[in-house]
Tab-separated table of C-alpha atoms in Angstrom:
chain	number	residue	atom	x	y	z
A	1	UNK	CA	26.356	-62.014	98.048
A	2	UNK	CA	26.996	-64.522	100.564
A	3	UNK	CA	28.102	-68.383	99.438
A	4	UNK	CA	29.369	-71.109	101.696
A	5	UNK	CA	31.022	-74.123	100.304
A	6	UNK	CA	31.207	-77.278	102.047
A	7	UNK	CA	34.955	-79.367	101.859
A	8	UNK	CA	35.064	-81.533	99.175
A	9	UNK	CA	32.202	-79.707	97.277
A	10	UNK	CA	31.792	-79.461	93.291
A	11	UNK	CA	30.341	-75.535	92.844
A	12	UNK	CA	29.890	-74.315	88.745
A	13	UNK	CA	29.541	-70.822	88.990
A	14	UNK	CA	27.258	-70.269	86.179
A	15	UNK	CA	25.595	-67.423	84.280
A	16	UNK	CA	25.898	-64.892	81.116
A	17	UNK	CA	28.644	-62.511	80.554
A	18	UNK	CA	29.161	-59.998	82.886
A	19	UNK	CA	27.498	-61.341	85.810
A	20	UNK	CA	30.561	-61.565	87.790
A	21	UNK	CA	31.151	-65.542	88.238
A	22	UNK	CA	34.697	-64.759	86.949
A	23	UNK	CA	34.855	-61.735	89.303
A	24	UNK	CA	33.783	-63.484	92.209
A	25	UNK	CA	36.414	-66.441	91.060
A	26	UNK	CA	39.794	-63.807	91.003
A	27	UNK	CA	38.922	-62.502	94.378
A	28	UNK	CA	38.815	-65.729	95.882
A	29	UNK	CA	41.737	-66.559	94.472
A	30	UNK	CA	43.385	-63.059	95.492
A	31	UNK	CA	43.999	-61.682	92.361
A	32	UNK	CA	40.732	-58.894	92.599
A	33	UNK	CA	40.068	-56.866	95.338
A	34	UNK	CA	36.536	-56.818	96.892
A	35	UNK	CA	35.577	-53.196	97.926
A	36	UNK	CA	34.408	-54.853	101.234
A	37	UNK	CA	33.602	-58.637	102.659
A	38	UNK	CA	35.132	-61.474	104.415
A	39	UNK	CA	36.763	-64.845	102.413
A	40	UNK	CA	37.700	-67.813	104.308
A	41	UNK	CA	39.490	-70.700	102.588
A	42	UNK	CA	39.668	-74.256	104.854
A	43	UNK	CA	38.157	-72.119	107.570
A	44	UNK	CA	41.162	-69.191	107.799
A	45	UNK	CA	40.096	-65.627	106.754
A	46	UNK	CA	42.165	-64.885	103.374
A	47	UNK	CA	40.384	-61.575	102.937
A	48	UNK	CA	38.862	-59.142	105.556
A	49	UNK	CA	37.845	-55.343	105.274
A	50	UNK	CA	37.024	-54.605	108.708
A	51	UNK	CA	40.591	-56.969	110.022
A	52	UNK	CA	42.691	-55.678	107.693
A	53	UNK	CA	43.751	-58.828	105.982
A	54	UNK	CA	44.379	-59.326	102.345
A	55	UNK	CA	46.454	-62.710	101.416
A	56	UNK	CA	48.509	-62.174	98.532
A	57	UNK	CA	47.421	-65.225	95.795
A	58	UNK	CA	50.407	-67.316	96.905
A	59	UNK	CA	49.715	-67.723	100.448
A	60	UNK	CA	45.794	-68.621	99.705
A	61	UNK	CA	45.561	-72.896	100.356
A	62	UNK	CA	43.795	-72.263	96.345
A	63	UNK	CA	44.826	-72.771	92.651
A	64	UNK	CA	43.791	-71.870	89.491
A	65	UNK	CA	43.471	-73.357	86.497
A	66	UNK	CA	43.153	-70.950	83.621
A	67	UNK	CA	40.435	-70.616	80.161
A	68	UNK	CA	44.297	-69.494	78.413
A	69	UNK	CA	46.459	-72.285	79.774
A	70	UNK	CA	48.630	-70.214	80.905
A	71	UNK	CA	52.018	-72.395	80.676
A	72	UNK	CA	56.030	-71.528	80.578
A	73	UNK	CA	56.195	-72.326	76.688
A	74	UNK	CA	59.928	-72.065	77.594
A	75	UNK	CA	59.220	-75.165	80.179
A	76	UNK	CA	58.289	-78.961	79.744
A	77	UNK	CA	55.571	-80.567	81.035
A	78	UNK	CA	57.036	-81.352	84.313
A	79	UNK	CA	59.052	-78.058	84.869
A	80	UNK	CA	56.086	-76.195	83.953
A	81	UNK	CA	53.715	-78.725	86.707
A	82	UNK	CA	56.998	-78.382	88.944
A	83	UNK	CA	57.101	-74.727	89.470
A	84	UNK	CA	54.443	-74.574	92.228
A	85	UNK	CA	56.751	-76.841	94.316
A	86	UNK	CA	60.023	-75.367	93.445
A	87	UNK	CA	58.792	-71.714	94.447
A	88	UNK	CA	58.259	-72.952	97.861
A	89	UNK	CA	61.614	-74.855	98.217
A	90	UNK	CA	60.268	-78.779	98.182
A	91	UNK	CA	62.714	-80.686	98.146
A	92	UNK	CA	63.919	-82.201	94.994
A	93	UNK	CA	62.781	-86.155	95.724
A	94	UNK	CA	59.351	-84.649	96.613
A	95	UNK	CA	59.271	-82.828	93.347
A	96	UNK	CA	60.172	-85.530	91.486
A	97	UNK	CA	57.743	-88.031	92.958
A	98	UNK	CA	54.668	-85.461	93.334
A	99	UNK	CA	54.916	-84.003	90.138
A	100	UNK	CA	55.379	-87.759	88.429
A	101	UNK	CA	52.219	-89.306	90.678
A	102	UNK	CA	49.879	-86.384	89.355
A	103	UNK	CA	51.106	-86.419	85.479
A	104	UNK	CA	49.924	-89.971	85.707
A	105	UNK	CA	46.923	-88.862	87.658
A	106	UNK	CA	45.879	-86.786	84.830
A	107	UNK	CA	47.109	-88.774	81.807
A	108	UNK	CA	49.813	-87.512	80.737
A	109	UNK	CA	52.620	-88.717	82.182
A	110	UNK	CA	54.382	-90.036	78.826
A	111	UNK	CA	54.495	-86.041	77.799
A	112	UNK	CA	56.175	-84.931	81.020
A	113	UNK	CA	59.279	-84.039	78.443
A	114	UNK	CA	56.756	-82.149	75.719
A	115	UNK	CA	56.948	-78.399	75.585
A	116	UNK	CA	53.767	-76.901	75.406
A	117	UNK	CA	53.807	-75.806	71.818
A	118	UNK	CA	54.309	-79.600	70.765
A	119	UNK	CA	50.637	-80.267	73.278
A	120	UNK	CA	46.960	-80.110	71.759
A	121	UNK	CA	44.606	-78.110	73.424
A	122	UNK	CA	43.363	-80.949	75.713
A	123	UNK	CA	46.984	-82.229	76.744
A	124	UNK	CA	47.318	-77.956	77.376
A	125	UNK	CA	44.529	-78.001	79.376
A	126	UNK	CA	45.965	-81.198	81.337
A	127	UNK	CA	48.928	-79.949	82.237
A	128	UNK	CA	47.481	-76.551	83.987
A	129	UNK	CA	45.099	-79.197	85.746
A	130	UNK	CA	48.132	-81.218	86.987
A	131	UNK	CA	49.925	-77.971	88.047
A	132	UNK	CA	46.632	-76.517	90.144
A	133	UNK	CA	46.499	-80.016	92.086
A	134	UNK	CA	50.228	-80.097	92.826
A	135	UNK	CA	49.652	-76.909	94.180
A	136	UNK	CA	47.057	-77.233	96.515
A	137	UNK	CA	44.663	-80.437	96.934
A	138	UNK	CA	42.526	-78.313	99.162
A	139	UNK	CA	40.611	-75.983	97.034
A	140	UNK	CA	40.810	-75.370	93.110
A	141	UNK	CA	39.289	-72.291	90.892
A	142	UNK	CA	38.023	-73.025	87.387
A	143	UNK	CA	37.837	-70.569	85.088
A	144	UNK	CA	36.244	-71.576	82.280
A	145	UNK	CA	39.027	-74.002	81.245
A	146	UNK	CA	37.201	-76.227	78.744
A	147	UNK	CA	36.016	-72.873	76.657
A	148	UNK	CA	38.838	-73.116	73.983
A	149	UNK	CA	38.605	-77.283	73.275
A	150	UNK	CA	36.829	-78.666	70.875
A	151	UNK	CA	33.446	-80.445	71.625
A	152	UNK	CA	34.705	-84.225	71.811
A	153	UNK	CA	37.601	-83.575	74.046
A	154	UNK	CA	35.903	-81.221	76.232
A	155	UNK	CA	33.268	-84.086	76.968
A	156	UNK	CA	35.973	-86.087	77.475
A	157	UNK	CA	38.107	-83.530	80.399
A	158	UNK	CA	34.619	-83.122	81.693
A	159	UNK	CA	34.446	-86.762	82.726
A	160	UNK	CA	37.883	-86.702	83.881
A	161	UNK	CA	37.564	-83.430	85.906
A	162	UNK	CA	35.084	-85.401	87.447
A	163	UNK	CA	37.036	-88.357	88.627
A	164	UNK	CA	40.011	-86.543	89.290
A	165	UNK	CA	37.943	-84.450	92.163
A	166	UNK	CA	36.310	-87.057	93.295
A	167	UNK	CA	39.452	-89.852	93.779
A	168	UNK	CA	41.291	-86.501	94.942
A	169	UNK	CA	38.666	-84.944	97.427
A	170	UNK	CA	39.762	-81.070	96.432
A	171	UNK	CA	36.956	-78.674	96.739
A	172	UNK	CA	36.132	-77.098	93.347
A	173	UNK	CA	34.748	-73.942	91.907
A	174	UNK	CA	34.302	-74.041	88.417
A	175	UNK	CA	32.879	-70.934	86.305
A	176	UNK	CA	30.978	-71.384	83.112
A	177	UNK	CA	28.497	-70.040	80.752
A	178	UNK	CA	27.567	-73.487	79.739
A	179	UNK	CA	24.333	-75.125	80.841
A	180	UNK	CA	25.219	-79.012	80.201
A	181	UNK	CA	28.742	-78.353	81.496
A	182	UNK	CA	26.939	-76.779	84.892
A	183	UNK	CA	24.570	-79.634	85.163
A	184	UNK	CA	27.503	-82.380	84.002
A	185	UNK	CA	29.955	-81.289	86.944
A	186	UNK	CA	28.271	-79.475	89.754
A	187	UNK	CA	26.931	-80.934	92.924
A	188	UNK	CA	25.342	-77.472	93.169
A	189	UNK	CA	24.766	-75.018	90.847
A	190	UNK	CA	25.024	-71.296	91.702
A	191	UNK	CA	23.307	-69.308	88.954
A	192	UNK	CA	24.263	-65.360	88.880
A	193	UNK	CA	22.601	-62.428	87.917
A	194	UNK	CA	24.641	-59.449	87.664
A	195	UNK	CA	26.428	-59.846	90.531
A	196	UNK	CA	23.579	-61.431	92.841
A	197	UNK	CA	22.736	-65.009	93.198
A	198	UNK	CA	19.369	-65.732	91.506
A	199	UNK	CA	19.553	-69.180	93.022
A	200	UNK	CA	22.005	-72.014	94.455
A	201	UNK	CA	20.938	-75.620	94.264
A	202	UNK	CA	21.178	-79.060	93.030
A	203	UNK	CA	21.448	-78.858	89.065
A	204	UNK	CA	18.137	-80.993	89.318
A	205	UNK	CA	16.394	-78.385	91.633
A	206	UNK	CA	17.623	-75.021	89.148
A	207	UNK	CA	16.305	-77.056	86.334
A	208	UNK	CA	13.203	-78.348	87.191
A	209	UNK	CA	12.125	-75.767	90.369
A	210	UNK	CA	13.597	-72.219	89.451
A	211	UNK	CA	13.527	-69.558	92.089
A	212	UNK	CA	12.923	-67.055	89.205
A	213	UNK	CA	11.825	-66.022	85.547
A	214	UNK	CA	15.763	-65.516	85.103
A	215	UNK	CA	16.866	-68.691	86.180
A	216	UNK	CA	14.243	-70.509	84.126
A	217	UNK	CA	15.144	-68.725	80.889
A	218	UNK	CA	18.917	-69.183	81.335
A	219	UNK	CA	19.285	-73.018	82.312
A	220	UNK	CA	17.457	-74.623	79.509
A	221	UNK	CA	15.070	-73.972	77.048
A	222	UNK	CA	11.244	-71.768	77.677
A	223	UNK	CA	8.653	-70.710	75.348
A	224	UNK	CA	7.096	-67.975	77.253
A	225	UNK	CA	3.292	-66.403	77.190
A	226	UNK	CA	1.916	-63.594	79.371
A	227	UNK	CA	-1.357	-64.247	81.213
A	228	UNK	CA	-3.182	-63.484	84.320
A	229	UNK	CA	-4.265	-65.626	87.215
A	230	UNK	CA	-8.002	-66.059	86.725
A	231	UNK	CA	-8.664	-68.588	89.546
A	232	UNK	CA	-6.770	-70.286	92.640
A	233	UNK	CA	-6.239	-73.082	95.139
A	234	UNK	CA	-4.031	-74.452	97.543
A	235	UNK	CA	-1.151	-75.415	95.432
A	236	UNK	CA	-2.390	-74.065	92.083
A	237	UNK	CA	-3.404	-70.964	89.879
A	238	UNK	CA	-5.743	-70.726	86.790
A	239	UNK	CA	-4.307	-68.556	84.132
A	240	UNK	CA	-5.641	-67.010	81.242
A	241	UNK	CA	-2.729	-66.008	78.609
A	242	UNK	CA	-3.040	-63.560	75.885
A	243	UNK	CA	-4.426	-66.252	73.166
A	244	UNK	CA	-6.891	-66.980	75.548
A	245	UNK	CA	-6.286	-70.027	76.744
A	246	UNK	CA	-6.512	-71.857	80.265
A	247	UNK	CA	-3.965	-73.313	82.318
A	248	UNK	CA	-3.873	-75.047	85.189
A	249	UNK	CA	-0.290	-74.605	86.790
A	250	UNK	CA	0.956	-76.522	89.877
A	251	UNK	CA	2.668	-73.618	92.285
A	252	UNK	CA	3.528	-72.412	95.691
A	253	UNK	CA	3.128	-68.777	95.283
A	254	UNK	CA	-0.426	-68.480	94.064
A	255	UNK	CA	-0.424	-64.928	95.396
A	256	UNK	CA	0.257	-63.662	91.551
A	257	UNK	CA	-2.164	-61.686	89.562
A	258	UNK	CA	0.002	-61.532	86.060
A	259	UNK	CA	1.885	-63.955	85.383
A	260	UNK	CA	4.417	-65.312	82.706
A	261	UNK	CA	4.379	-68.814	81.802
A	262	UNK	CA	6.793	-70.870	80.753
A	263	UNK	CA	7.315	-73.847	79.122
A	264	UNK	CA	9.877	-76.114	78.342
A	265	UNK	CA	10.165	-77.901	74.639
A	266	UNK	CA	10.521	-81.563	75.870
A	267	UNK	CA	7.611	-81.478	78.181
A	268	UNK	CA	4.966	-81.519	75.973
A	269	UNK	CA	2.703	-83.926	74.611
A	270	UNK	CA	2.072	-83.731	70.965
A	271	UNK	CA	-0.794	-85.255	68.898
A	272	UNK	CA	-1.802	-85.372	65.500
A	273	UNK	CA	-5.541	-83.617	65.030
A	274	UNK	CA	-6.925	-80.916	67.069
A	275	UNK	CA	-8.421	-81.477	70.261
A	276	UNK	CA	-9.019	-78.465	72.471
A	277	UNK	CA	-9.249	-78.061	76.330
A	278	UNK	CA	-7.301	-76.356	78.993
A	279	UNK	CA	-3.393	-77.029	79.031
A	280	UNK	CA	-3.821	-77.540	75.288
A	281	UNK	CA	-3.075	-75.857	72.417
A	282	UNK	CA	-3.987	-76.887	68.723
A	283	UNK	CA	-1.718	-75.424	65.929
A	284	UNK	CA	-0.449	-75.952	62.978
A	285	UNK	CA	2.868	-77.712	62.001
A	286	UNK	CA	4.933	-74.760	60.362
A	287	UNK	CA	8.362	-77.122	60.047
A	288	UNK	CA	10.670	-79.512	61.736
A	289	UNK	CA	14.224	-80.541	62.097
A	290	UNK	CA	16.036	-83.602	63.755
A	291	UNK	CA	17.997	-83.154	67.049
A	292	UNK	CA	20.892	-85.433	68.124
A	293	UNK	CA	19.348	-88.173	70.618
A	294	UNK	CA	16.600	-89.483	68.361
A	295	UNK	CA	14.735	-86.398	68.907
A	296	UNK	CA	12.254	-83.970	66.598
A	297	UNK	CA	12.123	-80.504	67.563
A	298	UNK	CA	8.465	-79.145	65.791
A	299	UNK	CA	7.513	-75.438	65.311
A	300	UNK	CA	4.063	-75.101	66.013
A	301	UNK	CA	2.267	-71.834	65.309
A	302	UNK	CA	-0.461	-71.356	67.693
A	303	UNK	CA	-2.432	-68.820	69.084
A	304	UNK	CA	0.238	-67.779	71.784
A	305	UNK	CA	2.748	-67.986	68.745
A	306	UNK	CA	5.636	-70.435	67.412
A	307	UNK	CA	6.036	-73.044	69.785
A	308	UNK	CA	9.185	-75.343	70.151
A	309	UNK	CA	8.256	-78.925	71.002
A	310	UNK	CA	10.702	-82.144	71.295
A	311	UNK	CA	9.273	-85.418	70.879
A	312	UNK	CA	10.765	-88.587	70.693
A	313	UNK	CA	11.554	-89.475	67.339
A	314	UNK	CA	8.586	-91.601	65.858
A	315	UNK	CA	6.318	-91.326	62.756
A	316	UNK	CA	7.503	-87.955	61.522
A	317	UNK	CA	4.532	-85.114	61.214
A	318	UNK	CA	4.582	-83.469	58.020
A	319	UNK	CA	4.759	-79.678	57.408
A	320	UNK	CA	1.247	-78.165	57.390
A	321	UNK	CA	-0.391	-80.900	59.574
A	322	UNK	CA	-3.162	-79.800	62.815
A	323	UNK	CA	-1.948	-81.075	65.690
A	324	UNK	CA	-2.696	-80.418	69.509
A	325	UNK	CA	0.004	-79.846	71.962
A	326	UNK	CA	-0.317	-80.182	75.960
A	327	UNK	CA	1.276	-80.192	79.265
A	328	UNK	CA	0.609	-81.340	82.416
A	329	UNK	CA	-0.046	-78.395	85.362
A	330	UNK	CA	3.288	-80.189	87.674
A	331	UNK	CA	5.428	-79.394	83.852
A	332	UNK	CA	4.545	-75.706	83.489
A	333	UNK	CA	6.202	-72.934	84.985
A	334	UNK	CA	4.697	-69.497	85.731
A	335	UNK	CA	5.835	-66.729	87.344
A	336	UNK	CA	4.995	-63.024	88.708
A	337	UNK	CA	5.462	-59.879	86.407
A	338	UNK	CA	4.755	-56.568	86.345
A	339	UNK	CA	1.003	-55.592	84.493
């Protein structure tokens, strides 16, 4: 794989277990060794098969901030955020004002006397944050460090990650398995597939133009049928899916002859009755449950199967009522597969 970040950059590695986000992550951060490949940090090779060079983790301009914490419980706040500095002999005035400056940066600066075991998760969680940006202001490596907080206050770290790399200017890359946390905090979004890049792009640009089936599948939410391309045009395809109904989709490779299509639960239009047609489907309300955001998700058995649709939260349909579902060809996705 081959990614370039730009100074000052917010990059969320994202994607399932195993796909090698964390991976990629430790051998920036020289604590895995690539088999072969070149890493450059700030412009300044850090790693480099064919040169010979292999910077051990503490003379990388890079710092981590851990899923576990990882904090001296023997330490308090500020001797624990003050080892970075110490190890490289600062002198004890620019300890003592750097390490105070980014406690307060970070919100904690009343704790700086706290051991760790006397911390929540969140204040945990802040003080490996205000240790990674005394280290280095250049570059810092998330892994996963909101993964053990509970929802509210992980919301909340999100927000101040956020400002925090933004008032700072440090270039971050931040792995996660989360979709809203992805789209929350990354300028760009690099989606993996075992080891591979499946796509890198705004979080707007993954969500609403995936390069791929996978990427579509992963970052949000897809009801998918199988169908074939019946009929095309500059810009759009004619499919025919396995319940035999037409679609027009809106698409750049129209080259396809079978095709998956996909589509996403908020995009669709729902109506009470049945009304027929192409991009429609009429089904039958099976049941339906209330989603946070004044929102009804629907199950709709149709011909292609259940369907999930999201609609704003009106006059609730009943169980058992005909209704007719539809999208527009610019909201459906489709993509090649094998016959």
């Amino acid at each position: 794989m081959s990614i370039n970040v730009d100074p000052g950059e917010f990059l969320v590695l994202l994607g399932p277990s195993g796909c090698g986000k964390t991976t990629l992550l430790r051998m920036i951060a020289g604590l895995e060794k690539p088999d072969r490949g070149h890493i450059s940090l700030n412009g300044s090779p850090v790693f480099d098969s064919e040169r010979h060079v292999d910077l051990p983790p503490e003379r990388r301009p890079a710092s981590m901030v851990f899923q576990s914490y990882a904090l001296w419980p023997h330490m308090t706040v500020f001797d624990n955020v003050a080892y970075p500095l110490r190890s490289q002999r600062v002198a004890r005035d620019r300890v003592q004002k750097r390490v105070t400056d980014v406690l307060e940066i970070v919100g904690i600066g009343h704790l700086h006397a706290q051991f760790p075991n006397q911390l929540s998760g969140g204040q945990q969680q802040r003080v490996s944050l205000a240790r990674a940006i005394v280290a280095s202001q250049d570059v810092i490596l998330f892994d996963e460090p909101l993964s053990n907080i509970d929802a509210k206050v992980r919301e909340k770290l999100r927000l101040e990650i956020i400002r925090m790399q933004r008032e700072l200017g440090f270039t971050a890359l931040y792995v996660t398995h989360d979709q809203d946390e992805a789209m929350t905090l990354g300028t760009r979004i690099a989606v993996l597939d075992e080891g591979v890049v499946a796509q890198i792009d705004t979080p707007r640009a993954v969500y609403e133009r995936p390069a791929s089936a996978y990427v579509a599948a992963f970052v949000g939410t897809v009801d998918e049928f199988k169908g074939s391309v019946i009929e095309r045009s500059p810009g759009h395809v004619r499919v025919r899916t396995t319940g035999q109904q037409e679609w027009d989709i809106a698409i750049h490779d129209n080259a396809m002859e079978s095709v998956v299509v996909m589509a996403r639960p908020e995009r669709w239009t729902l109506a009470e009755g049945s009304n027929p047609g192409r991009n429609r489907l009429t089904g039958i309300v099976v049941s339906s449950m209330y989603l946070a955001g004044s929102r009804m998700q629907y199950l709709v058995r149709t011909a292609e199967g259940i369907i999930r649709v999201w609609a704003s939260h009106g006059a609730e349909i009943s169980q058992g009522a005909e209704v007719t579902i539809s999208q527009t060809p610019a909201d459906l996705l489709a993509f090649g597969r094998e016959s």
